[in-house]
Coordinates of C-alpha atoms and ligand atoms in Angstrom, one line a residue:
M1 CA -0.1 0.1 0.0
E2 CA 1.6 3.4 -0.5
R3 CA 1.1 6.2 2.1
S4 CA 1.1 9.9 0.7
T5 CA 4.3 12.0 2.6
T6 CA 4.3 15.6 2.6
D7 CA 7.8 15.8 2.5
E8 CA 9.7 18.2 0.2
P9 CA 11.3 16.0 -2.6
V10 CA 15.6 16.3 -2.4
R11 CA 16.4 17.8 -5.7
G12 CA 17.2 16.0 -8.2
L13 CA 15.9 12.4 -6.8
P14 CA 12.3 11.2 -8.0
P15 CA 9.9 12.3 -5.1
E16 CA 9.7 10.7 -1.8
A17 CA 7.2 7.7 -1.4
A18 CA 6.4 5.6 1.3
V19 CA 5.0 1.9 0.5
E20 CA 3.8 -0.8 3.4
G21 CA 4.3 -4.2 4.3
V22 CA 4.3 -6.4 7.1
A23 CA 6.8 -5.9 10.2
V24 CA 8.8 -8.2 11.0
S25 CA 11.6 -7.2 12.9
P26 CA 11.5 -4.1 14.9
G27 CA 13.8 -1.5 14.6
I28 CA 14.6 1.6 12.2
A29 CA 17.4 1.3 9.3
V30 CA 18.5 4.1 7.3
G31 CA 20.9 3.1 4.3
P32 CA 21.5 2.0 0.3
A33 CA 19.7 -0.6 -1.2
F34 CA 21.7 -3.7 -2.5
V35 CA 18.9 -5.1 -4.7
F36 CA 19.5 -8.9 -4.1
G37 CA 18.4 -11.4 -6.7
D38 CA 18.2 -11.8 -10.3
I39 CA 22.3 -12.0 -11.5
L40 CA 21.2 -12.4 -14.7
T41 CA 19.0 -9.3 -15.1
E42 CA 21.7 -7.3 -13.6
V43 CA 25.0 -8.1 -15.0
E44 CA 26.9 -5.4 -16.4
T45 CA 27.4 -4.9 -20.2
R46 CA 30.6 -4.0 -20.9
T47 CA 31.9 -3.9 -24.9
I48 CA 35.1 -4.8 -25.8
R49 CA 37.9 -4.7 -28.1
P50 CA 38.4 -7.4 -30.8
D51 CA 41.9 -7.9 -29.1
E52 CA 40.2 -8.8 -25.7
V53 CA 38.2 -11.4 -27.3
E54 CA 40.6 -14.4 -26.5
G55 CA 41.2 -13.2 -23.0
E56 CA 37.5 -12.7 -22.6
L57 CA 37.1 -16.7 -23.8
A58 CA 39.5 -17.8 -21.8
R59 CA 37.9 -16.4 -18.6
F60 CA 34.4 -17.5 -19.7
R61 CA 36.0 -21.6 -20.5
A62 CA 37.8 -21.2 -16.8
A63 CA 34.7 -20.4 -15.2
V64 CA 33.0 -23.4 -16.7
E65 CA 35.6 -25.6 -16.1
L66 CA 35.4 -24.5 -12.4
V67 CA 31.4 -25.1 -12.3
K68 CA 32.2 -28.5 -14.1
D69 CA 34.3 -29.5 -11.4
E70 CA 31.8 -28.0 -8.3
L71 CA 29.3 -30.1 -10.2
A72 CA 31.2 -33.5 -10.6
R73 CA 31.8 -33.0 -6.3
D74 CA 28.3 -32.3 -5.8
V75 CA 27.1 -35.0 -8.2
E76 CA 29.6 -37.3 -5.6
R77 CA 28.6 -35.7 -2.5
I78 CA 24.7 -35.7 -2.9
S79 CA 24.5 -39.0 -4.2
E80 CA 26.6 -40.5 -1.4
Q81 CA 24.9 -38.4 0.9
L82 CA 21.2 -38.2 -0.3
G83 CA 20.8 -41.0 -3.1
Q84 CA 21.4 -40.8 -6.6
D85 CA 18.1 -39.7 -7.1
H86 CA 18.9 -36.2 -5.6
A87 CA 22.1 -36.0 -7.8
D88 CA 20.2 -36.0 -10.7
V89 CA 19.6 -31.9 -10.7
F90 CA 23.3 -31.7 -11.1
L91 CA 23.7 -34.1 -13.8
V92 CA 21.4 -32.0 -15.4
H93 CA 23.0 -29.1 -15.0
S94 CA 26.5 -30.8 -16.0
M95 CA 24.6 -31.5 -19.1
I96 CA 23.7 -28.1 -20.1
L97 CA 27.6 -27.2 -19.7
E98 CA 28.6 -30.2 -22.0
D99 CA 26.2 -28.6 -24.2
R100 CA 28.0 -27.5 -27.3
S101 CA 25.7 -25.5 -29.1
A102 CA 24.7 -23.6 -25.8
I103 CA 28.4 -22.8 -25.7
T104 CA 29.1 -21.9 -28.9
E105 CA 26.7 -19.6 -29.0
I106 CA 27.6 -17.9 -26.0
E107 CA 31.7 -17.5 -27.6
G108 CA 30.2 -16.3 -30.5
H109 CA 28.2 -13.7 -29.0
V110 CA 31.6 -12.5 -27.0
R111 CA 33.4 -12.6 -30.8
T112 CA 30.5 -10.7 -32.8
G113 CA 29.3 -9.1 -30.4
L114 CA 32.5 -7.8 -28.4
V115 CA 30.8 -8.0 -25.1
N116 CA 32.2 -9.3 -21.6
A117 CA 31.8 -12.9 -21.0
E118 CA 29.1 -12.5 -18.3
A119 CA 27.1 -10.3 -20.5
A120 CA 27.0 -12.9 -23.2
V121 CA 26.2 -15.7 -20.6
A122 CA 23.5 -13.9 -19.3
E123 CA 22.1 -12.9 -23.2
V124 CA 22.2 -16.6 -24.0
M125 CA 20.9 -18.2 -21.0
K126 CA 18.4 -16.2 -20.8
R127 CA 16.9 -16.3 -24.2
V128 CA 16.9 -20.1 -23.7
S129 CA 15.3 -20.5 -20.3
A130 CA 12.4 -18.0 -21.7
V131 CA 11.7 -20.3 -24.5
L132 CA 11.7 -23.2 -22.5
A133 CA 9.7 -21.4 -19.4
A134 CA 6.7 -20.8 -22.1
S135 CA 6.7 -24.4 -23.1
G136 CA 3.4 -26.2 -22.3
D137 CA 5.4 -29.0 -21.3
S138 CA 6.1 -29.0 -17.3
Y139 CA 9.6 -30.9 -17.7
L140 CA 10.8 -28.4 -20.0
R141 CA 9.4 -25.5 -17.6
D142 CA 11.3 -26.8 -15.0
R143 CA 14.5 -27.6 -17.4
A144 CA 14.3 -23.6 -17.5
F145 CA 14.6 -23.3 -14.0
D146 CA 18.2 -25.4 -14.2
I147 CA 19.3 -23.4 -17.3
T148 CA 18.9 -19.9 -15.2
D149 CA 20.8 -21.7 -12.3
I150 CA 23.5 -22.9 -14.1
G151 CA 23.9 -19.5 -16.0
K152 CA 23.8 -17.4 -12.6
R153 CA 27.0 -20.0 -11.3
V154 CA 29.0 -19.5 -14.3
I155 CA 28.6 -15.7 -13.7
E156 CA 29.2 -16.0 -10.4
R157 CA 32.4 -17.7 -11.3
L158 CA 33.3 -15.1 -13.6
L159 CA 32.9 -11.9 -11.3
G160 CA 34.3 -14.3 -8.6
V161 CA 31.4 -14.0 -5.9
W162 CA 30.3 -17.3 -4.3
S163 CA 26.8 -16.0 -3.6
H164 CA 25.5 -12.7 -5.6
C165 CA 25.3 -10.7 -2.6
P166 CA 28.2 -8.8 -2.6
L167 CA 27.4 -6.1 0.1
V168 CA 30.3 -3.4 0.1
Q169 CA 29.0 -1.5 2.7
P170 CA 26.2 -1.6 5.3
M171 CA 23.2 -1.9 3.0
V172 CA 19.3 -2.7 3.3
V173 CA 18.9 -5.9 1.5
V174 CA 15.8 -5.7 -1.2
A175 CA 14.7 -8.6 -2.8
T176 CA 11.4 -10.4 -4.5
E177 CA 12.3 -13.2 -1.7
L178 CA 15.3 -14.4 0.9
R179 CA 15.4 -18.2 1.8
A180 CA 17.7 -19.7 4.3
S181 CA 20.6 -20.3 2.1
D182 CA 20.4 -16.8 0.4
T183 CA 21.2 -15.6 3.9
V184 CA 23.7 -17.8 4.9
T185 CA 25.9 -16.6 2.9
M186 CA 25.9 -12.7 3.4
D187 CA 28.4 -10.6 5.3
R188 CA 25.7 -10.8 8.2
G189 CA 28.1 -7.6 9.9
R190 CA 26.8 -5.5 7.0
I191 CA 23.3 -6.5 6.7
L192 CA 21.3 -3.0 7.6
G193 CA 17.8 -4.8 7.1
F194 CA 15.5 -6.9 5.1
V195 CA 13.3 -5.7 2.6
T196 CA 11.2 -8.6 0.6
E197 CA 7.6 -9.0 -1.7
V198 CA 7.3 -12.4 -0.2
G199 CA 7.8 -13.8 2.9
G200 CA 5.9 -14.2 6.2
K201 CA 6.4 -13.2 9.6
E202 CA 8.2 -16.5 10.6
S203 CA 10.2 -17.1 7.4
H204 CA 13.9 -17.7 7.7
A205 CA 14.9 -14.1 6.7
A206 CA 12.4 -12.7 9.2
I207 CA 14.0 -15.0 11.7
L208 CA 17.3 -14.2 10.8
A209 CA 16.7 -10.2 11.1
R210 CA 15.4 -10.8 14.4
S211 CA 18.3 -12.8 15.5
L212 CA 20.7 -9.8 14.0
G213 CA 18.7 -7.1 15.6
V214 CA 17.9 -5.5 12.4
P215 CA 14.3 -4.5 11.1
A216 CA 12.8 -6.3 8.3
I217 CA 9.4 -5.5 6.2
V218 CA 8.2 -8.7 4.2
G219 CA 4.8 -8.2 1.8
V220 CA 6.0 -5.2 -0.1
P221 CA 4.6 -6.2 -3.8
G222 CA 7.0 -4.8 -6.5
I223 CA 9.7 -3.2 -4.4
V224 CA 12.5 -4.6 -6.2
D225 CA 11.3 -2.7 -9.4
R226 CA 10.6 0.4 -7.7
V227 CA 14.3 0.3 -6.0
V228 CA 18.1 0.1 -7.6
T229 CA 21.2 -0.6 -5.6
G230 CA 22.5 2.4 -4.3
D231 CA 19.3 4.3 -3.5
V232 CA 18.8 5.7 -0.3
L233 CA 16.0 3.9 2.1
I234 CA 14.1 3.9 5.2
V235 CA 13.4 0.9 6.7
D236 CA 10.5 1.5 9.9
G237 CA 10.4 -2.4 11.3
D238 CA 8.1 -1.1 14.0
D239 CA 5.7 0.1 11.7
G240 CA 6.2 -2.0 8.5
C241 CA 7.0 1.5 6.3
V242 CA 9.7 1.7 4.0
V243 CA 10.5 5.2 2.5
L244 CA 12.1 5.1 -0.5
H245 CA 14.1 8.9 -1.6
P246 CA 13.8 10.1 1.5
S247 CA 13.8 13.9 2.0
E248 CA 15.6 15.6 4.6
A249 CA 12.8 15.9 6.7
A250 CA 12.1 12.4 6.8
L251 CA 15.9 11.5 7.4
D252 CA 15.5 13.8 10.6
R253 CA 12.3 12.3 11.9
Y254 CA 13.7 8.7 11.6
G255 CA 16.7 10.1 12.9
L256 CA 15.2 10.8 16.2
K257 CA 13.1 7.3 16.1
R258 CA 16.4 5.7 16.2
E259 CA 18.1 7.7 19.0
E260 CA 15.0 6.5 20.7
D261 CA 14.7 3.1 20.1
E262 CA 19.0 2.9 21.1
R263 CA 18.1 5.0 24.4
E264 CA 15.4 1.9 24.8
W265 CA 17.3 -0.9 24.0
A266 CA 20.6 0.9 26.6
D267 CA 17.6 0.6 28.9
L268 CA 17.2 -3.2 28.5
S269 CA 20.5 -4.2 29.0
S270 CA 20.0 -3.0 32.2
L271 CA 17.7 -5.8 32.6
R272 CA 20.6 -8.4 32.1
D273 CA 22.0 -9.1 35.4
L274 CA 18.2 -9.2 37.2
P275 CA 16.6 -12.4 37.9
T276 CA 14.2 -13.6 35.0
E277 CA 11.0 -13.8 37.2
T278 CA 7.8 -13.0 37.2
A279 CA 6.1 -10.3 38.8
D280 CA 4.8 -12.6 41.2
G281 CA 8.0 -14.3 41.8
V282 CA 8.1 -17.0 39.6
K283 CA 10.9 -18.1 38.1
V284 CA 11.3 -18.7 34.3
E285 CA 14.3 -20.2 32.4
L286 CA 14.8 -17.8 29.7
M287 CA 17.1 -19.6 27.0
C288 CA 18.3 -18.7 23.5
N289 CA 17.9 -20.2 19.9
V290 CA 20.9 -20.3 18.2
G291 CA 22.3 -21.2 14.3
S292 CA 25.8 -21.0 14.9
V293 CA 28.4 -20.5 17.8
D294 CA 28.7 -16.6 17.5
D295 CA 24.9 -16.6 18.5
A296 CA 26.1 -18.8 21.2
A297 CA 28.4 -16.4 22.5
E298 CA 25.9 -13.8 22.1
A299 CA 23.2 -15.9 24.6
A300 CA 26.2 -16.4 26.9
G301 CA 27.0 -12.7 27.3
M302 CA 23.1 -12.2 28.0
N303 CA 23.1 -14.5 30.7
A304 CA 20.7 -17.0 29.3
A305 CA 19.6 -19.7 30.9
G306 CA 20.9 -21.9 28.1
V307 CA 20.5 -22.8 24.4
G308 CA 17.2 -24.2 24.0
L309 CA 17.5 -24.6 20.0
F310 CA 20.8 -25.0 18.2
R311 CA 19.5 -25.0 14.6
T312 CA 22.2 -27.5 13.2
E313 CA 21.1 -27.0 9.8
M314 CA 22.1 -23.4 9.7
V315 CA 25.7 -24.0 10.4
F316 CA 26.1 -26.9 7.5
M317 CA 24.1 -24.3 5.1
A318 CA 26.7 -21.7 6.0
S319 CA 29.6 -23.7 5.1
R320 CA 27.9 -25.1 1.8
H321 CA 28.5 -29.0 2.6
F322 CA 27.6 -31.7 4.7
L323 CA 30.3 -31.8 8.0
D324 CA 31.8 -34.7 8.8
E325 CA 31.5 -36.1 12.3
E326 CA 34.9 -33.8 13.0
E327 CA 34.0 -30.7 12.0
Q328 CA 30.2 -31.3 14.1
Y329 CA 31.8 -32.4 16.8
S330 CA 34.2 -29.4 17.3
T331 CA 31.5 -26.8 16.7
Y332 CA 29.0 -28.4 19.3
R333 CA 31.5 -28.7 21.6
S334 CA 32.3 -25.2 21.1
V335 CA 28.6 -24.0 21.6
V336 CA 28.5 -26.1 24.6
E337 CA 31.5 -24.6 25.9
A338 CA 30.2 -21.6 25.3
M339 CA 27.2 -22.2 27.9
P340 CA 29.1 -23.9 30.9
G341 CA 27.2 -25.3 33.4
R342 CA 23.9 -24.7 31.1
P343 CA 21.7 -27.1 28.8
V344 CA 22.3 -27.1 25.1
V345 CA 19.6 -28.4 23.2
I346 CA 21.0 -29.7 19.6
R347 CA 18.7 -30.5 16.9
T348 CA 19.4 -33.0 14.4
L349 CA 18.9 -31.4 11.0
D350 CA 16.0 -29.9 9.8
I351 CA 16.5 -30.2 6.3
G352 CA 14.1 -30.2 3.7
G353 CA 10.5 -27.6 3.8
D354 CA 12.5 -24.1 3.4
K355 CA 15.6 -25.1 4.5
F356 CA 18.4 -26.6 2.4
V357 CA 22.1 -27.6 2.4
G358 CA 23.2 -27.3 -1.2
P359 CA 20.6 -26.1 -4.5
E360 CA 17.2 -25.0 -3.6
N361 CA 14.8 -27.7 -3.2
P362 CA 16.7 -30.3 -4.6
Y363 CA 14.1 -33.1 -4.2
R364 CA 11.6 -30.6 -6.8
E365 CA 8.7 -31.3 -4.5
R366 CA 5.4 -29.5 -5.1
N367 CA 4.9 -29.1 -1.4
P368 CA 8.1 -29.6 0.6
N369 CA 6.7 -28.7 4.3
L370 CA 4.8 -31.5 3.9
G371 CA 7.7 -33.5 2.1
Y372 CA 11.0 -35.4 2.4
R373 CA 12.2 -33.5 5.5
S374 CA 13.9 -33.6 8.6
I375 CA 13.3 -36.7 11.0
R376 CA 12.2 -38.6 7.6
V377 CA 15.4 -38.1 6.0
L378 CA 17.3 -39.0 8.9
L379 CA 15.8 -41.7 9.5
E380 CA 16.0 -43.0 6.1
R381 CA 19.7 -41.7 6.2
P382 CA 21.1 -43.3 8.9
D383 CA 24.7 -42.2 8.1
I384 CA 23.6 -38.7 8.5
F385 CA 21.7 -39.6 11.4
L386 CA 24.2 -41.0 13.5
T387 CA 27.0 -39.0 12.2
Q388 CA 25.3 -36.4 14.1
M389 CA 24.4 -37.9 16.9
R390 CA 27.4 -39.2 17.9
A391 CA 29.1 -35.7 17.1
I392 CA 26.4 -34.3 19.7
L393 CA 27.1 -37.6 22.2
R394 CA 30.8 -36.8 22.2
A395 CA 30.1 -32.8 22.9
G396 CA 28.1 -33.9 26.2
A397 CA 31.7 -35.5 27.3
H398 CA 32.1 -31.1 27.4
G399 CA 29.1 -30.3 28.9
D400 CA 25.4 -30.6 29.1
A401 CA 24.7 -31.1 25.5
R402 CA 20.9 -32.5 24.5
I403 CA 19.3 -33.9 21.7
L404 CA 16.3 -32.7 20.2
W405 CA 14.3 -34.7 17.2
P406 CA 12.7 -32.3 15.0
M407 CA 9.3 -32.7 13.1
I408 CA 8.0 -36.3 15.1
C409 CA 5.1 -36.7 13.7
T410 CA 4.3 -40.2 14.8
L411 CA 4.9 -42.6 18.3
G412 CA 7.2 -45.0 15.8
E413 CA 9.4 -42.1 14.3
L414 CA 10.7 -41.5 18.0
R415 CA 10.9 -45.0 18.6
A416 CA 13.3 -45.3 15.4
A417 CA 15.4 -42.5 16.3
K418 CA 15.6 -43.9 19.7
E419 CA 16.9 -46.8 18.1
R420 CA 19.0 -45.1 15.7
L421 CA 20.5 -43.3 19.1
G422 CA 21.3 -46.6 21.0
E423 CA 23.2 -48.0 18.1
A424 CA 25.4 -44.6 18.1
K425 CA 26.2 -44.7 21.4
D426 CA 26.7 -48.8 21.1
A427 CA 29.5 -47.7 18.5
L428 CA 31.3 -45.1 20.7
R429 CA 31.4 -47.3 23.3
K430 CA 33.1 -50.0 21.1
E431 CA 35.5 -47.5 19.9
G432 CA 36.2 -46.6 23.4
V433 CA 35.4 -42.8 22.0
P434 CA 34.3 -40.7 25.1
F435 CA 30.6 -39.6 25.1
R436 CA 28.0 -38.5 27.5
E437 CA 25.9 -41.6 28.5
D438 CA 22.6 -40.1 29.6
T439 CA 22.3 -37.4 27.2
P440 CA 18.9 -36.5 27.3
A441 CA 17.0 -36.5 24.4
G442 CA 13.7 -34.9 23.2
V443 CA 11.4 -34.4 20.8
M444 CA 10.1 -31.7 19.2
I445 CA 6.4 -30.9 19.1
E446 CA 5.4 -29.1 16.0
I447 CA 3.0 -31.2 14.0
P448 CA -0.7 -31.3 15.4
S449 CA -0.3 -35.2 15.8
A450 CA 2.7 -34.7 18.2
A451 CA 0.7 -32.4 20.2
L452 CA -2.2 -34.5 20.2
L453 CA 0.2 -37.4 21.3
A454 CA 2.1 -35.6 23.6
E455 CA 1.7 -37.6 27.0
R456 CA 2.4 -40.8 24.9
L457 CA 5.8 -39.3 23.2
A458 CA 6.6 -37.7 27.3
A459 CA 6.5 -41.2 28.6
E460 CA 9.2 -42.4 25.8
C461 CA 11.5 -39.6 25.7
D462 CA 13.4 -37.0 28.2
F463 CA 11.9 -33.9 27.1
L464 CA 9.3 -32.2 24.7
S465 CA 10.1 -28.6 23.2
I466 CA 7.2 -26.7 21.4
G467 CA 7.9 -25.5 17.9
T468 CA 5.1 -23.1 17.4
N469 CA 6.7 -21.5 14.2
D470 CA 5.6 -24.5 12.4
L471 CA 2.6 -26.1 14.6
I472 CA 0.7 -22.7 13.7
Q473 CA 1.2 -23.2 10.1
Y474 CA 0.1 -27.0 10.1
T475 CA -2.6 -26.2 12.6
L476 CA -4.3 -23.4 10.7
A477 CA -2.7 -24.7 7.0
V478 CA -1.1 -21.3 6.5
D479 CA 2.7 -20.9 5.3
R480 CA 4.6 -19.7 7.8
G481 CA 6.5 -17.9 4.6
S482 CA 3.9 -16.3 2.8
S483 CA 3.0 -12.6 2.8
L484 CA -0.3 -13.3 1.0
V485 CA -2.2 -15.4 4.1
D486 CA 0.3 -14.0 6.7
H487 CA -2.7 -12.0 8.0
L488 CA -4.1 -15.6 9.2
Y489 CA -1.1 -16.7 11.0
R490 CA -1.8 -16.4 14.5
P491 CA -0.4 -17.9 17.3
H492 CA -3.4 -16.8 19.6
D493 CA -5.8 -19.1 17.5
P494 CA -8.0 -21.0 20.3
A495 CA -6.6 -24.4 18.3
V496 CA -3.3 -23.4 18.6
I497 CA -3.4 -22.8 22.2
A498 CA -5.4 -25.7 23.2
L499 CA -2.7 -28.0 21.4
I500 CA 0.2 -26.1 23.4
A501 CA -2.0 -26.7 26.6
R502 CA -2.2 -30.2 25.9
T503 CA 1.3 -30.4 25.5
V504 CA 1.9 -28.8 28.5
E505 CA -0.5 -31.4 30.3
G506 CA 0.9 -34.3 28.5
A507 CA 4.3 -33.4 29.8
R508 CA 3.2 -32.9 33.3
A509 CA 1.4 -36.2 33.4
E510 CA 4.9 -38.0 32.5
G511 CA 6.7 -35.6 34.8
K512 CA 9.0 -34.7 32.0
P513 CA 10.1 -30.9 31.2
V514 CA 8.8 -29.2 28.7
A515 CA 9.7 -25.9 27.0
L516 CA 8.6 -23.6 24.1
C517 CA 11.0 -22.4 21.3
G518 CA 9.1 -21.1 18.6
E519 CA 9.4 -17.0 17.9
M520 CA 6.1 -16.7 19.5
G521 CA 7.6 -17.0 22.9
G522 CA 9.8 -14.3 22.1
N523 CA 7.0 -11.9 21.6
P524 CA 6.4 -9.8 24.3
A525 CA 2.5 -9.8 23.2
Y526 CA 2.1 -13.1 23.7
V527 CA 4.3 -13.9 26.7
P528 CA 1.3 -13.4 29.5
L529 CA -0.3 -16.2 27.4
V530 CA 2.8 -18.4 27.0
L531 CA 3.5 -18.4 30.3
G532 CA -0.3 -18.5 31.4
L533 CA -0.3 -21.9 29.4
G534 CA 1.8 -23.3 32.1
L535 CA 5.4 -22.7 30.2
E536 CA 8.4 -22.6 32.6
E537 CA 11.0 -22.9 29.7
I538 CA 11.3 -20.4 27.0
S539 CA 13.9 -20.3 24.1
V540 CA 13.7 -17.0 21.8
S541 CA 16.5 -15.7 19.5
P542 CA 18.9 -13.6 21.3
A543 CA 17.9 -10.5 19.8
R544 CA 14.5 -11.1 21.5
F545 CA 15.9 -12.0 24.4
L546 CA 16.0 -8.8 26.8
L547 CA 12.6 -7.7 25.3
A548 CA 11.3 -11.3 26.5
K549 CA 13.1 -11.0 30.0
K550 CA 11.3 -7.4 30.2
A551 CA 7.9 -8.9 29.5
I552 CA 8.2 -11.8 31.6
R553 CA 9.3 -9.6 34.6
E554 CA 6.2 -7.4 34.2
T555 CA 3.3 -10.6 34.0
D556 CA 1.6 -11.1 36.9
L557 CA 1.4 -15.2 36.5
A558 CA -1.6 -15.3 38.7
K559 CA -3.6 -13.3 36.3
A560 CA -2.6 -14.4 33.4
R561 CA -3.4 -18.2 34.5
E562 CA -6.9 -16.6 35.0
L563 CA -6.9 -14.5 31.5
T564 CA -5.1 -17.6 29.2
S565 CA -8.2 -20.3 31.1
R566 CA -10.8 -17.5 29.7
A567 CA -8.7 -17.7 26.5
L568 CA -9.0 -21.6 25.8
A569 CA -12.8 -21.6 26.1
A570 CA -12.8 -18.9 23.6
G571 CA -14.5 -19.5 20.2
T572 CA -12.0 -17.1 17.9
A573 CA -9.0 -15.4 17.8
E574 CA -10.4 -12.2 17.9
E575 CA -12.0 -13.3 21.2
V576 CA -8.7 -14.0 22.3
E577 CA -7.2 -10.3 21.1
V578 CA -10.1 -8.8 23.6
I579 CA -8.7 -11.0 26.8
F580 CA -5.3 -10.3 26.1
D581 CA -5.6 -6.8 24.8
L582 CA -3.6 -8.0 21.9
E583 CA -5.1 -5.3 19.2
R584 CA -3.3 -2.8 21.1
S585 CA 0.3 -4.7 20.6
Ligands
LIG601 C1 9.6 -24.3 15.2 O1 9.0 -24.8 14.0 O2 8.6 -23.4 15.7 C2 11.1 -23.8 15.2 C3 11.7 -23.7 16.1 O3 11.7 -24.7 14.3 P1 12.1 -23.6 12.8 O4 11.9 -22.4 13.3 O5 13.6 -24.0 12.9 O6 11.5 -24.5 12.3
LIG602 MG1 10.2 -26.0 13.0

């Protein structure tokens, strides 16, 4: 939506305009945009001299050879790790690079068009992919993606970049959509904020923005076409507003707002050493969700009670390969050592869905969130699963490492996972490798079936951890990454809170601990509801830690319990909003 602004335009620039989206991470950012995206359309065309042609062709051939080598390694690695079927996409990519006609056409373009190699690749790949994309045949349409992918990869090698997000200075990243694999390779220290056309509150870009403490706005249609790299933007992550071509007056206004935010943050940091307890004195274990060793160090610096969720797939994605046992062991050990005496819950790989190691969606599933994901992959790939559990068990020799299994849907899956855990321990025992025998192992409750079976699952594992990000998505059939249905993604829907309540009761009945590690727990507006539901362990992203702590300290638990029992009897999300006064927040 467009907002009108009254400020005077800056001379020589298009007039100021403000556009609205969904605010998913708070704060104010002011800085130049980096439009992340289609390297094929962005590549710079340079005219070359005839005597530069051979040099340009040599660069092109070297880039092709580099990509071929990488593809051969990918084929080998992925077929070994995930099976030959999954490596097929790389084989198709290799075949495209073996196709003489495409190569000849690109070389011809450099020779006769006298253009740089990047531009020639972009031109030819765009043309071929457009022809395929227009085809009525879905197989050929899929090949259009392959051509585009491979064209991008060759251009990246020509430009000498790994991922096309060269943030040369602190910048606001603007994109159509940002997936986990896009963001892991960015230079995080230079991300001022995110603005995307597509994405939901719990999309990974949103979670990353919150963990970096930078503002993010999703659901801003057409932003990619309205901004060019270098344009100055104001991103207001509190209000969900992006100001394009800001006037001096707007810059001043937001500058003041930012100073105010900074003061508020400074006030929050005074909470660091205060106890995490409700206004009526009930202690809450407030932990952090982490995706790296650095995050864990930050969590320790804020006195977090532990790591309630270590998303290990983030480490794999950042390093762009499947880590072997030693690499994993050393990472998990570092995280455990950053949290001496405190629990570190290490989740086994949650790949698939919206998170991939390697190419985006290699399985080409139509509905990856309901597909080959997470524990389903791990149970079929005992080699990956056993390696990871061995590494966690070994890290347990250095601190309180715990294992968490994601996306458990049935009791059968839990039993199968436990069997594998037993095998991992047997093997370590036989090899005489030190590890912690009684490493606790728990289950994530993020699928309604698991919430319904909470008591039975709790009876057979050591703890439960509620992942509301997925639980909400699966309960309400609302894609957590879609801005189109974002308004329907409501953590306070009576169906969601009933499933959380059932999970807490199930754990209690079995005398097992239960935590909540979805983003709902870190949202101050939901803290009274989460506490009222009986949760005493909450794990939140580091950027929300102090805000959540403040909300806990302001909550009167007795009152929150009373409101929650009314909310549990409510029929609609709107009724719950009235009970908890959520409309104002
Ligand atoms: C969740 O689903 O709530 C969760 C914590 O896991 P992730 O966000 O990594 O899917
Ligand atoms: Mg999840």
